[in-house]
mmCIF file of C-alpha atoms and ligand atoms in Angstrom:
data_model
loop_
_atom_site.group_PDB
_atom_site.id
_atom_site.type_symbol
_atom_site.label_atom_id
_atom_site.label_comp_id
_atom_site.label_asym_id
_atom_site.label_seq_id
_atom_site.Cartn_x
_atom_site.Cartn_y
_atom_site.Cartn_z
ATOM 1 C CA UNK R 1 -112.635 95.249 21.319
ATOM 2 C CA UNK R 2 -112.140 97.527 18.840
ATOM 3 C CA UNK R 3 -110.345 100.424 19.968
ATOM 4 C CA UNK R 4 -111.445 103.863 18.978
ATOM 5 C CA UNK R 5 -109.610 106.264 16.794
ATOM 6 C CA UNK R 6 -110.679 109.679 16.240
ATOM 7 C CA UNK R 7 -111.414 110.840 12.816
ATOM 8 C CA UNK R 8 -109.047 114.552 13.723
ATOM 9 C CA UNK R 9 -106.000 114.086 15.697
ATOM 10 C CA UNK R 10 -106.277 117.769 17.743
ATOM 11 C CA UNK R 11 -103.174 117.620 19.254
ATOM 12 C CA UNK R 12 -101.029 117.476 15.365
ATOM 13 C CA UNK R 13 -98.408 120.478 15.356
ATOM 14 C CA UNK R 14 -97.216 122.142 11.881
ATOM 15 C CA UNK R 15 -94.058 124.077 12.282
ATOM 16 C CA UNK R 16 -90.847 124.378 10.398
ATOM 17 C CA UNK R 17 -88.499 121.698 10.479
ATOM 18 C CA UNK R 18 -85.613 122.090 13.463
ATOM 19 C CA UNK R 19 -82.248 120.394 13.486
ATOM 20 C CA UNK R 20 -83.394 117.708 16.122
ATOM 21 C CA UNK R 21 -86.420 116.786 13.836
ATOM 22 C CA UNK R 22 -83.946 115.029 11.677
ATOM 23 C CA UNK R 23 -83.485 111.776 13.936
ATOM 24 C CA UNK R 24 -87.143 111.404 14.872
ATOM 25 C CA UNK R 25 -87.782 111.657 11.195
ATOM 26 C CA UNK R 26 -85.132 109.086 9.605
ATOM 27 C CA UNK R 27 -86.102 106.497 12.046
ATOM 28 C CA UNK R 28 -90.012 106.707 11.502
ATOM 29 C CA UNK R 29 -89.386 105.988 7.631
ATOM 30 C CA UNK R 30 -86.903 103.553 8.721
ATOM 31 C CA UNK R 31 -89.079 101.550 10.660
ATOM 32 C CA UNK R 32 -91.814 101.874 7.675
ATOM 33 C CA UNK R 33 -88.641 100.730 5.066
ATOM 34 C CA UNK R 34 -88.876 103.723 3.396
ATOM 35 C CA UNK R 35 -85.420 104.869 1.679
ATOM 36 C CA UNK R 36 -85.010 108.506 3.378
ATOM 37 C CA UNK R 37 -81.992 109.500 4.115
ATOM 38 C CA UNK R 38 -80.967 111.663 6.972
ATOM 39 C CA UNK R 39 -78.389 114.102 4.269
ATOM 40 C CA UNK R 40 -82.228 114.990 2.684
ATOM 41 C CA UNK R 41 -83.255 116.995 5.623
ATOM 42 C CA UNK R 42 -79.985 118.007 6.557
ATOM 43 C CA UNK R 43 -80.047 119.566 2.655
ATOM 44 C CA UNK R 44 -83.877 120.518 4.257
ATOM 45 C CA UNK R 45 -82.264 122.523 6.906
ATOM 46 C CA UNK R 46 -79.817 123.932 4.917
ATOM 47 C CA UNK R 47 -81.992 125.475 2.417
ATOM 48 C CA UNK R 48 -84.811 126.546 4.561
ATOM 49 C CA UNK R 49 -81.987 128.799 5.867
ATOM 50 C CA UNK R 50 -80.998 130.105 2.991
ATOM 51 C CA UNK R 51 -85.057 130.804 2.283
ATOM 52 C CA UNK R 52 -84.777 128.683 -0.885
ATOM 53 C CA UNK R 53 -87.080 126.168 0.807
ATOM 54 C CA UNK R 54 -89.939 126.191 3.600
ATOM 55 C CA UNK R 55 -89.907 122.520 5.377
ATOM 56 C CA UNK R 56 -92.890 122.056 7.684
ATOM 57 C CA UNK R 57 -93.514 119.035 9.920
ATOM 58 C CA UNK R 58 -96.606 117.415 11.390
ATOM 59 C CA UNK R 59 -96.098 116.255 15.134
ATOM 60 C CA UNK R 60 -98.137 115.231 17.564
ATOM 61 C CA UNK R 61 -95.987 115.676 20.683
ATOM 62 C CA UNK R 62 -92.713 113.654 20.024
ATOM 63 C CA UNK R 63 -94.331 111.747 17.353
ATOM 64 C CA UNK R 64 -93.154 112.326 14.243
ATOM 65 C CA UNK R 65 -96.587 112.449 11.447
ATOM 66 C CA UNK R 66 -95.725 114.011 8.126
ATOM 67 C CA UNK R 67 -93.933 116.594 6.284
ATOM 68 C CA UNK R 68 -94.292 118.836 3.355
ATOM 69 C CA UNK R 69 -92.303 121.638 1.740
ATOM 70 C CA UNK R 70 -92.077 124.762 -0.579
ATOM 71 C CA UNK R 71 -89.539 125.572 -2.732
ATOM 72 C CA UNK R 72 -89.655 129.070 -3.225
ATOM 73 C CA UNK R 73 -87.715 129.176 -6.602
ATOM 74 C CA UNK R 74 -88.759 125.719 -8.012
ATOM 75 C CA UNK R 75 -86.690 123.875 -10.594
ATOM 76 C CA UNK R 76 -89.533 123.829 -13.000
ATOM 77 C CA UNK R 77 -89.239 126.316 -16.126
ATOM 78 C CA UNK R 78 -93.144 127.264 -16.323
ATOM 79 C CA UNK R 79 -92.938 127.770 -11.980
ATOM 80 C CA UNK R 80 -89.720 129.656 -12.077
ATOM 81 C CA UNK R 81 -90.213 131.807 -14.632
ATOM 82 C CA UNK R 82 -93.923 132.904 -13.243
ATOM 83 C CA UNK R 83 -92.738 133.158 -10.114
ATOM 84 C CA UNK R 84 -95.143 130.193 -8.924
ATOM 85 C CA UNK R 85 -93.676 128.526 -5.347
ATOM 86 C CA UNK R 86 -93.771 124.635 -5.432
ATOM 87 C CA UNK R 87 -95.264 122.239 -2.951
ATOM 88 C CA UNK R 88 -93.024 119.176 -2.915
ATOM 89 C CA UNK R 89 -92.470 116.085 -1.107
ATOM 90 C CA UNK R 90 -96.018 115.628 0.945
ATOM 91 C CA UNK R 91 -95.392 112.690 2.589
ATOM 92 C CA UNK R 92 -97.426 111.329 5.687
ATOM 93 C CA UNK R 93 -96.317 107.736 7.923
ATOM 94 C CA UNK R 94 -98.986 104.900 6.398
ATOM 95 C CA UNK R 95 -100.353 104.340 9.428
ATOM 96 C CA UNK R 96 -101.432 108.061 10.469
ATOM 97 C CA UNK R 97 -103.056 108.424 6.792
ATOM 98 C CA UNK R 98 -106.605 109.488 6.146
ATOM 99 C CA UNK R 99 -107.155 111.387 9.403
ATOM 100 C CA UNK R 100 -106.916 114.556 7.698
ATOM 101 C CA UNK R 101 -102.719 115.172 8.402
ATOM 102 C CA UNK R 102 -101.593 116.198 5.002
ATOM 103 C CA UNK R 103 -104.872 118.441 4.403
ATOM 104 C CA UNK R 104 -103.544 120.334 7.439
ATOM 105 C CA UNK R 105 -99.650 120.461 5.725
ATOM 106 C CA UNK R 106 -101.573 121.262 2.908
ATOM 107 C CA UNK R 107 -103.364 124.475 4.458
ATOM 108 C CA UNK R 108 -100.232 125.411 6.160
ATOM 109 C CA UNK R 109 -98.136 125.538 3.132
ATOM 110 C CA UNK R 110 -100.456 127.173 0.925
ATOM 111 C CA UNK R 111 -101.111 129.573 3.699
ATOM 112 C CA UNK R 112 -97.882 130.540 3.630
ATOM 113 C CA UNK R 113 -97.372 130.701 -0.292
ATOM 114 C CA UNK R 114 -100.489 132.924 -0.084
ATOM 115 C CA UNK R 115 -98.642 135.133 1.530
ATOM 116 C CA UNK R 116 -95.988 135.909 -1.493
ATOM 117 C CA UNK R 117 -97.748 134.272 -4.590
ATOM 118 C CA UNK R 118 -101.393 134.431 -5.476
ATOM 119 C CA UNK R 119 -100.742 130.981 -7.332
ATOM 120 C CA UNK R 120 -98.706 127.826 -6.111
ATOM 121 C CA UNK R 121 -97.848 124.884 -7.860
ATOM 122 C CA UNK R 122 -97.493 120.915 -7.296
ATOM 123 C CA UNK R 123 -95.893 118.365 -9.223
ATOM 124 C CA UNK R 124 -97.830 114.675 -8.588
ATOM 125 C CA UNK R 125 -96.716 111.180 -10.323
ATOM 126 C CA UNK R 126 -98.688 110.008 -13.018
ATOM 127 C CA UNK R 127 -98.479 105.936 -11.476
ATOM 128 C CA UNK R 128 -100.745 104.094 -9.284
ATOM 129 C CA UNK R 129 -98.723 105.027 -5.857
ATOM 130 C CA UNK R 130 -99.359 108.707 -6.712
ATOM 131 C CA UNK R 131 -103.116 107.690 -6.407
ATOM 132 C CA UNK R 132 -104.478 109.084 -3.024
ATOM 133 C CA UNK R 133 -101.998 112.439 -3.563
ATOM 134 C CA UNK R 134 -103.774 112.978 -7.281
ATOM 135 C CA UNK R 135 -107.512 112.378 -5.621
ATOM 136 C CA UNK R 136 -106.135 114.827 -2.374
ATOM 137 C CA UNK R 137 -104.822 117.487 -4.884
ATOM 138 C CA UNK R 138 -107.822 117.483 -7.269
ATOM 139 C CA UNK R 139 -110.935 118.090 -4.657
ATOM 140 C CA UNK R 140 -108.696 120.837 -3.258
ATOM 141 C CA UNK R 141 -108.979 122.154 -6.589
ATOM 142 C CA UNK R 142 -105.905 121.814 -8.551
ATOM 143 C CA UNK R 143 -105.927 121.896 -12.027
ATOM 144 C CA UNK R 144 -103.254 120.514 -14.682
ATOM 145 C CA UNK R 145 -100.819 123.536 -15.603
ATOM 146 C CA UNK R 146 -101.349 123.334 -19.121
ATOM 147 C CA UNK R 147 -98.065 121.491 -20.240
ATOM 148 C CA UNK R 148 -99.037 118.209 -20.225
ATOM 149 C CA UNK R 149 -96.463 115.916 -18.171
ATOM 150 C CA UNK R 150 -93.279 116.375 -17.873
ATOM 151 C CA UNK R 151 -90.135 114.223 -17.026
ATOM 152 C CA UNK R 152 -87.396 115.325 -14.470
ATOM 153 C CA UNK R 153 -89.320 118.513 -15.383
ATOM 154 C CA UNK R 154 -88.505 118.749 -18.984
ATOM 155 C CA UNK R 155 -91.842 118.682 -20.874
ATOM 156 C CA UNK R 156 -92.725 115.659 -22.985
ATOM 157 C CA UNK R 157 -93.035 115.690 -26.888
ATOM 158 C CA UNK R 158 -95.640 113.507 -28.208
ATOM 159 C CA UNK R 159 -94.112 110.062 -28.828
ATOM 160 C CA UNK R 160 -91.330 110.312 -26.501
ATOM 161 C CA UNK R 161 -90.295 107.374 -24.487
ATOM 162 C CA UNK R 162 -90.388 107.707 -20.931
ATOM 163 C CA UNK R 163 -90.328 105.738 -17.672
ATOM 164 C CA UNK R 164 -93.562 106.038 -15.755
ATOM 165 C CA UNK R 165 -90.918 106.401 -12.274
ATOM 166 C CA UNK R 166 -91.390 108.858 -9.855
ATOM 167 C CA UNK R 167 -89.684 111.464 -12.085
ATOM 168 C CA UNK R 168 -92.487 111.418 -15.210
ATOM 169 C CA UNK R 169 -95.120 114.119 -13.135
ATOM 170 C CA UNK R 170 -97.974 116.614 -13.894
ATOM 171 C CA UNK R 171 -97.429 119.603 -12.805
ATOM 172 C CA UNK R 172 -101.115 121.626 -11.278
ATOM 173 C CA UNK R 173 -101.615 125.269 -9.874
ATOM 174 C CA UNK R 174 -103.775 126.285 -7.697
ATOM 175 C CA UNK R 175 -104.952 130.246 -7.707
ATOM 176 C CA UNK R 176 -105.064 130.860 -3.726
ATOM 177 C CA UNK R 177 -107.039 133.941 -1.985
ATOM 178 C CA UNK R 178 -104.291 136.882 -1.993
ATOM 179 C CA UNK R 179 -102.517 137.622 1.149
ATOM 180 C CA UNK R 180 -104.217 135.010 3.287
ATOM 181 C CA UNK R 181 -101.107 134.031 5.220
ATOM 182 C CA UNK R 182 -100.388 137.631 5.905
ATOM 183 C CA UNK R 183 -102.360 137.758 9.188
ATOM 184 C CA UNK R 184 -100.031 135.055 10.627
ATOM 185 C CA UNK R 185 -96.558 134.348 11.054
ATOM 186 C CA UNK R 186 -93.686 135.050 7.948
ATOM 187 C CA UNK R 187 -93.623 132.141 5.952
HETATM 188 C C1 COA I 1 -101.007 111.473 -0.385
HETATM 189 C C2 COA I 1 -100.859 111.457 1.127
HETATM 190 C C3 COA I 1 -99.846 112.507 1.555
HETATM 191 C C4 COA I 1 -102.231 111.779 1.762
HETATM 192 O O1 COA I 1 -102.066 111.898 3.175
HETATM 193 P P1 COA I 1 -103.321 111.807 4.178
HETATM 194 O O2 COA I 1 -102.901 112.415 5.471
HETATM 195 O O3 COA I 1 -103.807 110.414 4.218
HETATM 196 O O4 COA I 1 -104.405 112.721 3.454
HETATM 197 P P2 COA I 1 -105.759 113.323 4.082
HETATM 198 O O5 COA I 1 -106.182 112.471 5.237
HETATM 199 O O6 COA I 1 -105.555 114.775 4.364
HETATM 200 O O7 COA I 1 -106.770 113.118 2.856
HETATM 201 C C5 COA I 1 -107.552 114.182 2.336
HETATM 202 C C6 COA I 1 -108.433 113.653 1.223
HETATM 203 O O8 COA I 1 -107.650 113.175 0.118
HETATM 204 C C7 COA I 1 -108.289 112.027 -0.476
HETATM 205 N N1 COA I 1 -107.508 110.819 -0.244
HETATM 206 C C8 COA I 1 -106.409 110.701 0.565
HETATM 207 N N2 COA I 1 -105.955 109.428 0.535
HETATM 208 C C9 COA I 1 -106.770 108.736 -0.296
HETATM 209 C C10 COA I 1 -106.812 107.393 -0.723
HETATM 210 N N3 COA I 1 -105.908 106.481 -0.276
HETATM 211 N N4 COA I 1 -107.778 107.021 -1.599
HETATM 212 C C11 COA I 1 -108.679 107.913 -2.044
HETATM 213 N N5 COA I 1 -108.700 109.224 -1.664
HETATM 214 C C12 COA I 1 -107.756 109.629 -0.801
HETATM 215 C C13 COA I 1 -109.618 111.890 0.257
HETATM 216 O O9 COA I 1 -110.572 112.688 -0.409
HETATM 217 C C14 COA I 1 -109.280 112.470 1.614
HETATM 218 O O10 COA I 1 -110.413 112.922 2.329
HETATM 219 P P3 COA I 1 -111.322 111.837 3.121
HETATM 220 O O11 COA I 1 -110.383 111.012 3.948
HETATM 221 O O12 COA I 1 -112.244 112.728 3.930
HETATM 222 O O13 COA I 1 -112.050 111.024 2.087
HETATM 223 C C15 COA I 1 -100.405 110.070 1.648
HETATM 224 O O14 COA I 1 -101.251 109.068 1.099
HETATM 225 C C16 COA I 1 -98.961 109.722 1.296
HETATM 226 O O15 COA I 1 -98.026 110.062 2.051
HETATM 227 N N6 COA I 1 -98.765 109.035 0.142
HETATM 228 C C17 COA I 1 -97.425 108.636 -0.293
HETATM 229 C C18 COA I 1 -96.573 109.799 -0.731
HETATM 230 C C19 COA I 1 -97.192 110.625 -1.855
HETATM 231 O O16 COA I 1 -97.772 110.117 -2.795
HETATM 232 N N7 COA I 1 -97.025 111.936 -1.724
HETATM 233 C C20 COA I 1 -97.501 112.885 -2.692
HETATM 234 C C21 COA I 1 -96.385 113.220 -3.625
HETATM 235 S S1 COA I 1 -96.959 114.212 -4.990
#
């Protein structure tokens, strides 16, 4: 028998990361062989306190789903300098994908963003793996910044060599509804 899996998990929970996230986290990308090391959310944790970065996690009781974050001052000249916030490093566990988790990280964040910025930004990978996050970004209407791609966020010339690694992205904005996160909780 097949068994049946709902298209909406209704019991997911986005909140900001908390120190004992970190070993629930490392071993559900361990067991999935994905390289992620325990220092990165420890570095998580130690930015979100110095409000450089937002860090919020999908759970659905003690299960570990998905995370996403903001940086608030973003690496990025064209971000930084406009004062655009940065969604980066959307990640959800393979096999909790396409039930609708990182659209809900997605909301959150932006919520949140809406709350300081009436724009925010993204950075997705230009190769095949960045697929499903390109599609995801696009129908939630993200559009290309206007700088072409860039690689470890120093825009491209035409005819420059580059890598197509994780590091050679286009960067998108998003214009968000002003104040929307203002009803809720501070980002
Ligand atoms: C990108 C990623 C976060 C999407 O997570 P998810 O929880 O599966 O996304 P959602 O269920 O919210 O998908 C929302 C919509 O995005 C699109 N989408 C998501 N995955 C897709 C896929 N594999 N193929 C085509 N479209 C896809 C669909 O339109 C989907 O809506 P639908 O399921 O009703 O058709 C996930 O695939 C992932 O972790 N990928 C690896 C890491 C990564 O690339 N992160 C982004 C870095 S920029």
């Amino acid at each position: 028998m097949v068994a049946f899996e709902p298209r909406m998990d209704a019991e997911i929970l986005i909140r900001p990361l908390q120190p004992e996230d970190v070993e629930p986290i490392t071993a559900a990308f361990r067991a999935v062989r994905w390289h992620k090391p325990r220092e990165q959310y420890e570095r998580y944790l130690v930015e979100q306190a110095a409000g450089q970065r937002t860090v919020l996690v999908a759970f659905a009781g003690a299960e570990f789903r998905g995370y996403v974050t903001v940086a608030w001052q973003p690496d990025y000249v064209p971000f930084r300098e406009a004062g655009v916030p940065e969604i980066q490093d959307l990640n959800v566990l393979p096999r909790f994908r396409r039930q609708g988790i990182a659209s809900r990280l997605m909301d959150e964040a932006e919520r949140r963003v809406s709350g300081r910025s009436g724009t925010v930004g993204i950075g997705v990978g230009l190769f095949r793996d960045y697929g499903p996050a390109q599609r995801l970004y696009a129908l939630r209407g993200y559009v290309p910044d206007g700088h072409g791609a860039a690689y470890h966020n120093q825009i491209l010339r035409g005819g420059e060599p580059v890598r197509a690694d994780d590091d050679l992205v286009l960067h998108l904005t998003r214009a968000l509804p002003r104040g929307a996160g203002r009803a809720g909780p501070p980002a």
